[in-house]
Each structure stands twice: as C-alpha cells, then as structure tokens.
Amino acid sequence: MDAEIETALERGTGKALFAKIAYLWKAMLIGRPFTDGNKRTALTVALTILEECRVDTGGRVKERMVQEITRIARENIEDADRIERLIRYAVEGH
C-alpha cells in the first residue's frame, strides 16, 4: 500500500467521517499514488464510505464532489481542514 494512503488511514482513525475522507483525498489528489485515475478513485472511495455510513449521496452530491476534487487537484490544496470543509459543502450543500 502507498505510504501516503497508509498514513491517511492511520490519521483518519477515530476522526469524524468527513475528516477521514479528507485525509484520503489529500493522499490521493496531492500525493498522486497512481499513474492514472487518482480523481476517479478519490470519488469512488468517498461515495463508498458515505454510502456505507448511510449518508445520502443523491441529488447534486456527486456533481459537487467532482467539482471539489477538481479544485483540490488543480489548486494543489494540502490543508486537510480545508479539504474537509469542501467535502462537507459537497455533501451538505452549505
């Protein structure tokens, strides 16, 4: 397993749901552990975690998540707290 993803999983232990996803997104979108598909993988992982936790991912959630993933990767956002806020906005819409 990629060291950054392993670290993200360890840092996310015991954290709130959006914080866990934020650490994973940071590892995938900034660390880019895969040659291709980092954004798609980040989206799939987040949606899977949210659905497993019975969080509604319908409506515009997926669309907003794609927008935030693109922003994080494009702007090279490394602050996990900011990434968490972007995830919260994508899911809750505010």
Coordinates of C-alpha atoms in Angstrom, one line a residue:
M1 CA 0.0 0.0 0.0
D2 CA 1.2 3.5 -0.8
A3 CA 2.8 5.2 2.3
E4 CA 0.6 8.3 1.9
I5 CA -2.6 6.3 1.8
E6 CA -1.5 4.2 4.7
T7 CA -0.7 7.4 6.7
A8 CA -4.1 8.8 5.7
L9 CA -5.9 5.7 7.0
E10 CA -3.9 6.0 10.3
R11 CA -4.6 9.7 10.7
G12 CA -8.3 9.2 10.0
T13 CA -8.7 6.6 12.7
G14 CA -11.2 7.9 15.3
K15 CA -11.9 11.0 13.3
A16 CA -15.2 12.3 12.1
L17 CA -16.4 10.9 8.7
F18 CA -15.5 14.0 6.6
A19 CA -12.1 14.2 8.2
K20 CA -11.4 10.6 7.3
I21 CA -12.3 11.2 3.7
A22 CA -10.3 14.5 3.7
Y23 CA -7.1 12.6 4.7
L24 CA -7.7 10.0 1.9
W25 CA -8.4 12.7 -0.7
K26 CA -5.3 14.6 0.3
A27 CA -3.2 11.4 -0.2
M28 CA -4.8 10.6 -3.5
L29 CA -5.2 14.0 -5.0
I30 CA -1.9 15.7 -3.8
G31 CA 0.3 12.6 -3.4
R32 CA -1.0 11.0 -6.6
P33 CA -0.1 7.4 -5.8
F34 CA -1.5 6.0 -9.0
T35 CA -0.2 6.7 -12.6
D36 CA -3.8 7.4 -13.7
G37 CA -7.2 7.6 -12.1
N38 CA -6.5 9.4 -8.8
K39 CA -9.5 11.7 -9.1
R40 CA -11.9 8.8 -10.1
T41 CA -10.5 6.7 -7.2
A42 CA -11.0 9.5 -4.8
L43 CA -14.6 10.0 -5.8
T44 CA -15.3 6.2 -5.7
V45 CA -13.8 5.8 -2.3
A46 CA -15.6 8.8 -0.9
L47 CA -19.0 7.7 -2.3
T48 CA -18.5 4.2 -1.0
I49 CA -17.6 5.4 2.5
L50 CA -20.6 7.8 2.6
E51 CA -23.0 5.1 1.4
E52 CA -21.7 2.6 3.9
C53 CA -22.4 5.2 6.6
R54 CA -25.9 5.8 5.2
V55 CA -25.2 9.3 4.1
D56 CA -27.4 10.5 1.2
T57 CA -25.3 10.7 -2.0
G58 CA -28.2 11.5 -4.3
G59 CA -29.1 14.8 -5.8
R60 CA -26.2 17.0 -6.7
V61 CA -23.8 15.5 -4.2
K62 CA -21.8 13.6 -6.8
E63 CA -21.6 16.6 -9.1
R64 CA -20.4 18.8 -6.2
M65 CA -17.8 16.2 -5.1
V66 CA -16.4 16.1 -8.7
Q67 CA -16.1 19.9 -8.6
E68 CA -14.3 19.9 -5.3
I69 CA -12.0 17.0 -6.3
T70 CA -11.1 19.0 -9.4
R71 CA -10.5 22.2 -7.3
I72 CA -8.3 20.3 -4.8
A73 CA -6.1 18.8 -7.6
R74 CA -5.9 22.0 -9.7
E75 CA -5.1 24.3 -6.8
N76 CA -2.9 21.7 -5.0
I77 CA -4.8 22.2 -1.7
E78 CA -2.9 20.4 1.0
D79 CA -4.7 21.7 4.1
A80 CA -6.8 18.7 5.4
D81 CA -9.1 21.0 7.3
R82 CA -9.9 23.0 4.2
I83 CA -10.4 19.7 2.2
E84 CA -12.8 18.6 5.0
R85 CA -14.8 21.8 4.6
L86 CA -15.0 21.3 0.8
I87 CA -16.3 17.7 1.3
R88 CA -18.8 18.9 3.9
Y89 CA -20.1 21.5 1.4
A90 CA -20.3 18.9 -1.4
V91 CA -22.4 16.6 0.8
E92 CA -24.5 19.0 2.8
G93 CA -24.7 21.8 0.2
H94 CA -23.8 24.6 2.7

